[in-house]
Short mmCIF file of N, CA and C in Angstrom, two decimals:
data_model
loop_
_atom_site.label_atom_id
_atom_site.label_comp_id
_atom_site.label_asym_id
_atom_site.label_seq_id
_atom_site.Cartn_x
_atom_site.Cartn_y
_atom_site.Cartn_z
N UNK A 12 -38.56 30.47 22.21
CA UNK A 12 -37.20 30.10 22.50
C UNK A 12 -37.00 28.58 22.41
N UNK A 13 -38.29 27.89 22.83
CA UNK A 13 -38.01 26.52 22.71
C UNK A 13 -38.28 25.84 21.40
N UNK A 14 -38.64 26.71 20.45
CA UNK A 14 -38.70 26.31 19.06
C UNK A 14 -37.37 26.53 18.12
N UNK A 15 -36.24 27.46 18.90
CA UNK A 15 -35.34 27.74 18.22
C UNK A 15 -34.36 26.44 18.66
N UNK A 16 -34.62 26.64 20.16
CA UNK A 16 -33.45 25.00 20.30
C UNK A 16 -33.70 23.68 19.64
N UNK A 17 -34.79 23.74 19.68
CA UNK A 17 -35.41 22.50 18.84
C UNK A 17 -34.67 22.08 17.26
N UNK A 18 -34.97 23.54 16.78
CA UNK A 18 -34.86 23.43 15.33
C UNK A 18 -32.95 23.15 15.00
N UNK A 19 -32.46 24.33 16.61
CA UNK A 19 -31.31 24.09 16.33
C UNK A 19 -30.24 22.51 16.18
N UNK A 20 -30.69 21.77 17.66
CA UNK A 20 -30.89 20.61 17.62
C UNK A 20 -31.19 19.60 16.78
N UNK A 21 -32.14 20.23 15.80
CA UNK A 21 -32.57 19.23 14.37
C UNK A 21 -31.32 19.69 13.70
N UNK A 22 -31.07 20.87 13.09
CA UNK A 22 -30.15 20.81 12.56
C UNK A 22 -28.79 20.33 12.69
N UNK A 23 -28.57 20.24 14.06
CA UNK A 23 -27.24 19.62 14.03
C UNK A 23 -26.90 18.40 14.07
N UNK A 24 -28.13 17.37 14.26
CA UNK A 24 -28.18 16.00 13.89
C UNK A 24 -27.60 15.96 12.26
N UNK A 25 -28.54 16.61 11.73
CA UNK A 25 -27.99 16.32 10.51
C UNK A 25 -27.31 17.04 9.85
N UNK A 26 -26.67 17.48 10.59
CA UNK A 26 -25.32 17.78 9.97
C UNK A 26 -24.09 16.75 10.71
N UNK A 27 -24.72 16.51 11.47
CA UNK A 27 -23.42 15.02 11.81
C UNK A 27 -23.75 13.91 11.09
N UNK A 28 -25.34 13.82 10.60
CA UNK A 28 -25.26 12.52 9.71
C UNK A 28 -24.53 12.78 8.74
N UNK A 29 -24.23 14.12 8.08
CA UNK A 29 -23.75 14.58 6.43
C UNK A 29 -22.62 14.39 6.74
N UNK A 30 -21.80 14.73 7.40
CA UNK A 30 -20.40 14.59 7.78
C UNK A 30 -20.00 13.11 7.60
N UNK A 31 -20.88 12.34 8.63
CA UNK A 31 -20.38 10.37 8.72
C UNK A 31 -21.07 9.94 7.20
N UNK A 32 -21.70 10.90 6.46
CA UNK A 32 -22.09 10.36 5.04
C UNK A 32 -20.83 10.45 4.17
N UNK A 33 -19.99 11.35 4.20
CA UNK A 33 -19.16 12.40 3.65
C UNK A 33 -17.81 11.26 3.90
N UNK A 34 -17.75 11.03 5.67
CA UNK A 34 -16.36 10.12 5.82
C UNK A 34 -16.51 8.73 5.33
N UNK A 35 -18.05 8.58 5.18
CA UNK A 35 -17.98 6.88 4.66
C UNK A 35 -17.69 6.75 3.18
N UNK A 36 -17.94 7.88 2.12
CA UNK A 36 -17.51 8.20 0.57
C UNK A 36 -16.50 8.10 0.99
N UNK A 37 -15.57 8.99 1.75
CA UNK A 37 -14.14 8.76 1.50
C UNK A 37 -13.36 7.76 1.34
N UNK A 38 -14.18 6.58 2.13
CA UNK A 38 -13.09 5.75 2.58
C UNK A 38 -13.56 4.77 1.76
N UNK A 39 -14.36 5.23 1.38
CA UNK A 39 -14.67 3.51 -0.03
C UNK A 39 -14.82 4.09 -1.47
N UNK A 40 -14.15 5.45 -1.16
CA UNK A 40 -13.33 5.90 -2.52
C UNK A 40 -11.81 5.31 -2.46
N UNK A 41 -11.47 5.33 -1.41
CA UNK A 41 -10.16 5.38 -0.98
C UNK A 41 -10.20 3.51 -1.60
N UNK A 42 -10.92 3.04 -1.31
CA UNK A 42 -10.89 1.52 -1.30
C UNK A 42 -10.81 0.91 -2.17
N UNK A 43 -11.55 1.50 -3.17
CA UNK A 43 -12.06 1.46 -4.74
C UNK A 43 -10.87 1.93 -5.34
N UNK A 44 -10.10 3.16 -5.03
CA UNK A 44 -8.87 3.34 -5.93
C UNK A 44 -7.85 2.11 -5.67
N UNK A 45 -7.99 1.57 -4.43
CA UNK A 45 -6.55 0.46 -4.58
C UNK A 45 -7.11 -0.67 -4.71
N UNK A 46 -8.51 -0.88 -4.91
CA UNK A 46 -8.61 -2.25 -5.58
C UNK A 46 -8.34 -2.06 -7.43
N UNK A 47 -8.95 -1.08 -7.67
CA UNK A 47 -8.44 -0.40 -9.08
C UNK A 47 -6.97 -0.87 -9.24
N UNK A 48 -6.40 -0.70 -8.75
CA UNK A 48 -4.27 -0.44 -8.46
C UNK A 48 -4.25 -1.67 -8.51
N UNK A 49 -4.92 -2.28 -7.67
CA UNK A 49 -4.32 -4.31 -7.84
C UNK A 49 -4.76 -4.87 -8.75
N UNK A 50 -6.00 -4.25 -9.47
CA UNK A 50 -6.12 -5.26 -10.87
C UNK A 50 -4.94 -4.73 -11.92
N UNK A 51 -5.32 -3.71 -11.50
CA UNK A 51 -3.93 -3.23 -13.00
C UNK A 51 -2.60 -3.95 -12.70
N UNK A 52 -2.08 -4.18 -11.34
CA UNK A 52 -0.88 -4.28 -11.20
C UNK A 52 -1.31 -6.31 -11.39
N UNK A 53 -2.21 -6.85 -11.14
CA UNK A 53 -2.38 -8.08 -11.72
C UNK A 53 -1.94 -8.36 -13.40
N UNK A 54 -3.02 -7.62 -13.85
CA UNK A 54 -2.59 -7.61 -15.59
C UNK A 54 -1.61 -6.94 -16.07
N UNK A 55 -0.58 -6.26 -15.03
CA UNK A 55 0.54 -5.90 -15.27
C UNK A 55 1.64 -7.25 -15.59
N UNK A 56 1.73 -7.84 -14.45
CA UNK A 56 2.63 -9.00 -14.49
C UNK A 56 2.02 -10.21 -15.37
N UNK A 57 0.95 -10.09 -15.74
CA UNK A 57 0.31 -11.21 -17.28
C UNK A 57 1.04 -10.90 -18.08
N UNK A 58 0.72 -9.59 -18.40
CA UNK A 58 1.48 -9.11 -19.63
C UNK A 58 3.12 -9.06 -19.57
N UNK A 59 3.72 -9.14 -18.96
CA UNK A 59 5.21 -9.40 -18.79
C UNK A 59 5.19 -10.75 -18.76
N UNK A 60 4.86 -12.00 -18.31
CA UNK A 60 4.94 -12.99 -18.53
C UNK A 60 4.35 -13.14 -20.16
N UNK A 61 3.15 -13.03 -20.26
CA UNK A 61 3.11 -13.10 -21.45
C UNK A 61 4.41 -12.90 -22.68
N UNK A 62 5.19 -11.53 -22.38
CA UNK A 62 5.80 -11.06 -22.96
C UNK A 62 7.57 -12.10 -23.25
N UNK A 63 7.53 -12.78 -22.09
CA UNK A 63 8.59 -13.33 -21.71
C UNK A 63 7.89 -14.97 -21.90
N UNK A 64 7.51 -15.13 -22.90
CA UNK A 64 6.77 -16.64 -23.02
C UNK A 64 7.40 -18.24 -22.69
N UNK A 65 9.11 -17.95 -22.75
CA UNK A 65 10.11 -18.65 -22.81
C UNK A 65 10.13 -18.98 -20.96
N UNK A 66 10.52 -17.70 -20.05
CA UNK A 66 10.41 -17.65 -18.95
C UNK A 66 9.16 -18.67 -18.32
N UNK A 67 8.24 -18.09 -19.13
CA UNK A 67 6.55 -18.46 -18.31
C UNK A 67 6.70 -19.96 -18.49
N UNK A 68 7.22 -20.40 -19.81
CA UNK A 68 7.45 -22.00 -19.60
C UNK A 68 7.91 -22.73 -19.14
N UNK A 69 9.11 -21.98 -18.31
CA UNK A 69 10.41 -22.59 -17.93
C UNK A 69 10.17 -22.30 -16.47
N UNK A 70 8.76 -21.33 -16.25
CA UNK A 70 8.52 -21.69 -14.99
C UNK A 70 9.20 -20.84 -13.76
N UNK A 71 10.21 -20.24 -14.70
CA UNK A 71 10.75 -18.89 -13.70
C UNK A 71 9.90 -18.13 -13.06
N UNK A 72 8.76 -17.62 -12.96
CA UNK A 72 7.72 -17.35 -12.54
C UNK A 72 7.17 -17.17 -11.47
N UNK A 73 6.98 -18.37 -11.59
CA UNK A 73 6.41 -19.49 -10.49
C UNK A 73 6.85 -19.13 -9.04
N UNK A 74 6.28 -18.43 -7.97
CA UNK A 74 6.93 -18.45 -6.53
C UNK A 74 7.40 -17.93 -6.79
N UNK A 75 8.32 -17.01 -7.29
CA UNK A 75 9.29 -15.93 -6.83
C UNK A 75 9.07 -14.77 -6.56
N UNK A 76 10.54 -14.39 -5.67
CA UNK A 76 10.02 -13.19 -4.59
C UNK A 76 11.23 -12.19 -6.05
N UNK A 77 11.53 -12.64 -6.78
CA UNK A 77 12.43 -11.68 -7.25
C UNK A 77 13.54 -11.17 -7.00
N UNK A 78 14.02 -10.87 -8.20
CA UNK A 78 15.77 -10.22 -7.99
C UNK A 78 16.24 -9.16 -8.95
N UNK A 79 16.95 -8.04 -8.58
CA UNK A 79 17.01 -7.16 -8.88
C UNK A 79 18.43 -7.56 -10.21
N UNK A 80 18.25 -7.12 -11.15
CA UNK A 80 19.18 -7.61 -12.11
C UNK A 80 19.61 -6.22 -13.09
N UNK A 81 20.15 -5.81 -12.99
CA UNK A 81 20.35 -4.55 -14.17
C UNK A 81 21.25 -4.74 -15.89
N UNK A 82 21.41 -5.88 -15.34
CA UNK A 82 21.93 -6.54 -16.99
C UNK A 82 20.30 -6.15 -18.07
N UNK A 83 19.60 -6.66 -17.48
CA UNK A 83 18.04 -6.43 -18.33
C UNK A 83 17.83 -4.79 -18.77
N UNK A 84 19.02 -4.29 -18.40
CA UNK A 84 18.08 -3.20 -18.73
C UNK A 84 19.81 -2.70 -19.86
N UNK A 85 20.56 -2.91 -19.86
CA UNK A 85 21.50 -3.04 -20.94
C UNK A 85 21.86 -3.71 -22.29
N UNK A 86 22.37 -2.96 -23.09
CA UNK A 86 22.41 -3.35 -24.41
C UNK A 86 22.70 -5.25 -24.27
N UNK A 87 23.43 -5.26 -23.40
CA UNK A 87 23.93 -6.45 -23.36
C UNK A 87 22.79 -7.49 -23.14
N UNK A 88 21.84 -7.58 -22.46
CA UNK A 88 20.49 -8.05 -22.40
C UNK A 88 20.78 -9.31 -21.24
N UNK A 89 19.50 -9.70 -21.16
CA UNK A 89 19.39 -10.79 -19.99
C UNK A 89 18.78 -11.55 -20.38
N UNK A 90 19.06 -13.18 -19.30
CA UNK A 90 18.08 -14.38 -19.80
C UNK A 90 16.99 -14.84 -19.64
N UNK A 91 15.94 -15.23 -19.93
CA UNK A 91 14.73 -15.05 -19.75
C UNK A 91 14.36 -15.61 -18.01
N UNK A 92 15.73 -15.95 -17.60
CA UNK A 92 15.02 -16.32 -16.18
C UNK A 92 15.66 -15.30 -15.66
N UNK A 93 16.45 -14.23 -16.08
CA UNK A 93 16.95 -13.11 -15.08
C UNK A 93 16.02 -12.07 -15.88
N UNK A 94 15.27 -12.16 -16.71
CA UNK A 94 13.99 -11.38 -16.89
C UNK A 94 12.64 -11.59 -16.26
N UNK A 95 12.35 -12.88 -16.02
CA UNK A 95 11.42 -13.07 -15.19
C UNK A 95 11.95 -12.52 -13.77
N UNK A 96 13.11 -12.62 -12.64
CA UNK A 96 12.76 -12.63 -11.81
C UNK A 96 13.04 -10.87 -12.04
N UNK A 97 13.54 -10.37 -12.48
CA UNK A 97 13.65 -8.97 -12.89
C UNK A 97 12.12 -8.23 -12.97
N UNK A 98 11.53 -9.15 -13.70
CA UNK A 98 9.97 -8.45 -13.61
C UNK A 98 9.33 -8.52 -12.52
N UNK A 99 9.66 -10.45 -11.61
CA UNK A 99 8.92 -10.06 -10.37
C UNK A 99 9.34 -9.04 -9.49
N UNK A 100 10.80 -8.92 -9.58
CA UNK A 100 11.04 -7.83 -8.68
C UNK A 100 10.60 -6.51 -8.39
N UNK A 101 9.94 -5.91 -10.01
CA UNK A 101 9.99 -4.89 -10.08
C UNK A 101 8.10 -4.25 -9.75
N UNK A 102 7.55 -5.28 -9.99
CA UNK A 102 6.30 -5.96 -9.56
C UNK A 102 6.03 -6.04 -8.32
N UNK A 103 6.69 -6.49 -7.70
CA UNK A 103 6.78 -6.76 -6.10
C UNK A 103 6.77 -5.11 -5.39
N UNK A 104 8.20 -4.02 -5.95
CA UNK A 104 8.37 -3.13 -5.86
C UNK A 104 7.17 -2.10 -6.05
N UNK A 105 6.59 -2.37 -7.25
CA UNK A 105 5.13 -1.51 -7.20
C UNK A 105 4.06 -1.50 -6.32
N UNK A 106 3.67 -3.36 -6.17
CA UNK A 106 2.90 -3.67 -5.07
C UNK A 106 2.91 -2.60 -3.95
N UNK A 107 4.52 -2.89 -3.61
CA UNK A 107 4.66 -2.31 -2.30
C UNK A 107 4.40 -0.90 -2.22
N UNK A 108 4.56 -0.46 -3.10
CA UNK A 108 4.66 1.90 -3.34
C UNK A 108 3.09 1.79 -3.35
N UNK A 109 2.53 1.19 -4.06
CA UNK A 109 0.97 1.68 -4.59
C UNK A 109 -0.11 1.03 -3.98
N UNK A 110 0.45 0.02 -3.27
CA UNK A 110 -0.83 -0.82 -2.12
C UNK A 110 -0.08 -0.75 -0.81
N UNK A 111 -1.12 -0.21 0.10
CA UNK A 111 -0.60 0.01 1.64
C UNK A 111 -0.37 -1.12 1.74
N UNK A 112 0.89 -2.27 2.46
CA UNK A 112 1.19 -3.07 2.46
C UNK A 112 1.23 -4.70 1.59
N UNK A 113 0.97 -3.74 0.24
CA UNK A 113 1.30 -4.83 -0.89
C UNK A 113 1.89 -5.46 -1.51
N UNK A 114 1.68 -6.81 -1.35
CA UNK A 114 2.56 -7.98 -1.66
C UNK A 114 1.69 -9.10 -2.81
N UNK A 115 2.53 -9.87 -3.77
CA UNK A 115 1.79 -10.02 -4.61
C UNK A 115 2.61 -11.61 -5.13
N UNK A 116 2.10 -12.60 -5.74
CA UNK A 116 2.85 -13.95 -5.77
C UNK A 116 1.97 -14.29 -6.84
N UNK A 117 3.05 -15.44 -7.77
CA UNK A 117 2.35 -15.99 -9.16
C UNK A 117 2.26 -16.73 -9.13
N UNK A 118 1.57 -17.78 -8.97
CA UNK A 118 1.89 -19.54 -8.61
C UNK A 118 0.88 -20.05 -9.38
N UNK A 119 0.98 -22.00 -9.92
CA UNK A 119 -0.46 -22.73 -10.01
C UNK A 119 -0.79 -23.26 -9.12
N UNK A 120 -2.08 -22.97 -9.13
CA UNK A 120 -3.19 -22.78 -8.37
C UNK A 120 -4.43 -23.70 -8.77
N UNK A 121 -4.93 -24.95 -8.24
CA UNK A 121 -6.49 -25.08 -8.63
C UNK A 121 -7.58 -25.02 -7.87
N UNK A 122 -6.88 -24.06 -6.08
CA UNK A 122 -7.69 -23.74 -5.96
C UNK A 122 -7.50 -21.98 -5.10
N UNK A 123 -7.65 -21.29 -6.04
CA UNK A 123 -6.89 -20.04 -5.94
C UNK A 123 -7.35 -18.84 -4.56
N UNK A 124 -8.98 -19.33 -4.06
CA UNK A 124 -9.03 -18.29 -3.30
C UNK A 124 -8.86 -18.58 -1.68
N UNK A 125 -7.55 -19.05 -1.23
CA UNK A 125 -7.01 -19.21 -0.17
C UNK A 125 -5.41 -18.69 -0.04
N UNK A 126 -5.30 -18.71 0.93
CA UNK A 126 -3.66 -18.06 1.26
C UNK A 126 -3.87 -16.75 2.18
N UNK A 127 -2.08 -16.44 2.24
CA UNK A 127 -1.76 -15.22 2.67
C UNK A 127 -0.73 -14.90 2.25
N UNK A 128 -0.95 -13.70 2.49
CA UNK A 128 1.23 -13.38 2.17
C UNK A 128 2.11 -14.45 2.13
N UNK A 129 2.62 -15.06 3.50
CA UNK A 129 3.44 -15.23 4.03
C UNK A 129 3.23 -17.23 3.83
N UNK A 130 2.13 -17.81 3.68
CA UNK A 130 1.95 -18.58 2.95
C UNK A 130 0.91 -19.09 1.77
N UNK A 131 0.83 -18.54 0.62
CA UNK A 131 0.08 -18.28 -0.44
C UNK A 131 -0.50 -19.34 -0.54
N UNK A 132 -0.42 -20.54 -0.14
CA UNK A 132 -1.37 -21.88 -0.27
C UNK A 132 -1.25 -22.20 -2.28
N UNK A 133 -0.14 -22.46 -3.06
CA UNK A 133 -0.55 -22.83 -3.75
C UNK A 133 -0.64 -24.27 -4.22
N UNK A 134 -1.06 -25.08 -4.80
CA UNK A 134 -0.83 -26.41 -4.95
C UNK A 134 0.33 -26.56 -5.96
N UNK A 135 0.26 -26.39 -7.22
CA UNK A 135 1.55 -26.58 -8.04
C UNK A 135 1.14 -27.81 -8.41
N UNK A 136 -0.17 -28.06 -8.61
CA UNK A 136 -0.34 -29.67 -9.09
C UNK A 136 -0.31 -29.62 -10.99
N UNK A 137 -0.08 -30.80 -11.62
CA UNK A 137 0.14 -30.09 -12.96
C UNK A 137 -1.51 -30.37 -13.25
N UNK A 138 -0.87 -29.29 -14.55
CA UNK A 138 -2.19 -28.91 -15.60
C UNK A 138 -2.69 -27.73 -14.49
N UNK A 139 -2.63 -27.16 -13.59
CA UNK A 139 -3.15 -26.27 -12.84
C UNK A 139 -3.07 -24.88 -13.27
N UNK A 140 -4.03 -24.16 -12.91
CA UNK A 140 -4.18 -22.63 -13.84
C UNK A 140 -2.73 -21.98 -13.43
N UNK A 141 -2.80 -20.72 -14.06
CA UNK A 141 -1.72 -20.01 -13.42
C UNK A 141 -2.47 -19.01 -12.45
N UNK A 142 -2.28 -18.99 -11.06
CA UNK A 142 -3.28 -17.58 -10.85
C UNK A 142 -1.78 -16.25 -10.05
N UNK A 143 -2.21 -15.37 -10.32
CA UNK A 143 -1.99 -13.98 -9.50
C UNK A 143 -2.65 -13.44 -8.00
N UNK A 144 -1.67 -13.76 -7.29
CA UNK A 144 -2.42 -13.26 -6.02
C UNK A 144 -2.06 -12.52 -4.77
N UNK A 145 -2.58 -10.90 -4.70
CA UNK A 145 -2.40 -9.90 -4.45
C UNK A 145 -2.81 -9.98 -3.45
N UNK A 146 -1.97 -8.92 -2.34
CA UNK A 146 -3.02 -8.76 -0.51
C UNK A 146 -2.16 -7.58 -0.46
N UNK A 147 -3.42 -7.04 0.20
CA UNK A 147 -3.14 -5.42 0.48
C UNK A 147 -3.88 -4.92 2.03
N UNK A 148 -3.45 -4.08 3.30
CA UNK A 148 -4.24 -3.65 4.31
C UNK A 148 -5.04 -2.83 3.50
N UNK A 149 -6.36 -2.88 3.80
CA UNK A 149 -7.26 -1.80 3.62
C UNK A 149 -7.87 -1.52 5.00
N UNK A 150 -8.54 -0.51 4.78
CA UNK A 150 -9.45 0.29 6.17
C UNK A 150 -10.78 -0.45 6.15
N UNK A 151 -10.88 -1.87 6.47
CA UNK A 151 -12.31 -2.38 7.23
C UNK A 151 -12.09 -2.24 8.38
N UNK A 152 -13.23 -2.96 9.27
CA UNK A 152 -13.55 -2.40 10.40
C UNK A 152 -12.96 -3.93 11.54
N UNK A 153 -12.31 -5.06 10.94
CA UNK A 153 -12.09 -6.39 11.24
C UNK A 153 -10.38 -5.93 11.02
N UNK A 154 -10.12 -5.52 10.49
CA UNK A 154 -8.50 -5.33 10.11
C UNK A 154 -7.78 -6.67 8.99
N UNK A 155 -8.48 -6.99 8.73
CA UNK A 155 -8.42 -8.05 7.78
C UNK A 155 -7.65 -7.92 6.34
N UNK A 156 -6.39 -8.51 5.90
CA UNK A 156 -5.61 -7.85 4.31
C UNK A 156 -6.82 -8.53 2.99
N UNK A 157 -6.92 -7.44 2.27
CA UNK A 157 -7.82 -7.78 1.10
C UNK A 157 -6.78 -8.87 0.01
N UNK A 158 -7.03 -9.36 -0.66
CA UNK A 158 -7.08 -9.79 -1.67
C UNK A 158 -7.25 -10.19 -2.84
N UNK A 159 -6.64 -9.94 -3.62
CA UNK A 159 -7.31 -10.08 -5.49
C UNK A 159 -7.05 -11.14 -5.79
N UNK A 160 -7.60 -12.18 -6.87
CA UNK A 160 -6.77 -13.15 -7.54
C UNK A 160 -7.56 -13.20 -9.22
N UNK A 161 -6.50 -13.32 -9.62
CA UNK A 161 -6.76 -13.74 -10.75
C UNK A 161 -6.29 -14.62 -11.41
N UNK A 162 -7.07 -15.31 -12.47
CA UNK A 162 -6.50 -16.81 -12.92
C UNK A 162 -6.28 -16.28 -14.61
N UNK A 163 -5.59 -16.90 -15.35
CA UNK A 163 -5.20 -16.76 -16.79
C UNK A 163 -4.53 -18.23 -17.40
N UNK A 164 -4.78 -18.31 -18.52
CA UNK A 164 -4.46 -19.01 -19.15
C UNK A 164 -3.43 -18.41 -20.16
N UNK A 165 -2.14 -18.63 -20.16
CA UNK A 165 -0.95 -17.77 -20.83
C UNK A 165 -1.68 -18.28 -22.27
#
């Protein structure tokens, strides 16, 4: 009898280790898909600046929180600074649906891995890169917002 509790006992250790094996995959699957989501949504807004080359020069870009413009999306068309902030807007808008509390800012930067949301720390000194820089809550154990950045040269 005391070999059955035993064994039973063994077994149920490990089956609670398999379980906390099981919840720790989850959650750094879970982690891995929205760092996935912020690079894309990084080289999302390259490529719209890119696309808008006139904007990117003129610096519309730069710091903005965006504005919703629907001329851009009519025959009648829009100007490259109501296309830029049109893109950040719509950018901003994704952030937010596809990263648990994602917020995202374009600024120059020379020294890109500082900030927060709410003040992105960029310098704006000239000749300075352009960087992209994303913050999102994720599930660590500090409660701390992650961050992406990326730098490009248009």
């Amino acid at each position: 009898m005391l070999e059955v509790l035993v064994s039973v006992l063994i077994l149920a250790i490990g089956l609670l280790g398999l379980a906390g094996m099981y919840s720790f995959s989850l959650k750094n699957t879970a982690n891995s898909n929205v760092r996935s989501v912020a690079t894309t949504q990084a080289y999302d807004i390259i490529e719209k600046m890119r696309a808008n080359r006139t904007g990117l020069d003129s610096g519309y870009y730069i710091n903005q929180q965006g504005q919703q413009n629907t001329s851009c999306f009519l025959s009648t068309g829009c100007t490259s600074q109501q296309m830029a902030q049109m893109d950040v807007y719509q950018w901003n808008e994704l952030n937010a649906l596809f990263l648990p509390g994602g917020v995202g800012v374009v600024c120059t930067d020379n020294t890109p891995n500082d900030g927060t949301p709410g003040a992105p720390a960029c310098d704006g000194l000239p000749n300075s890169n352009y960087v992209v820089k994303i913050w999102w809550d994720e599930r660590v154990a500090d409660g701390s917002l992650q961050r992406f950045i990326t730098v490009f040269k248009p």
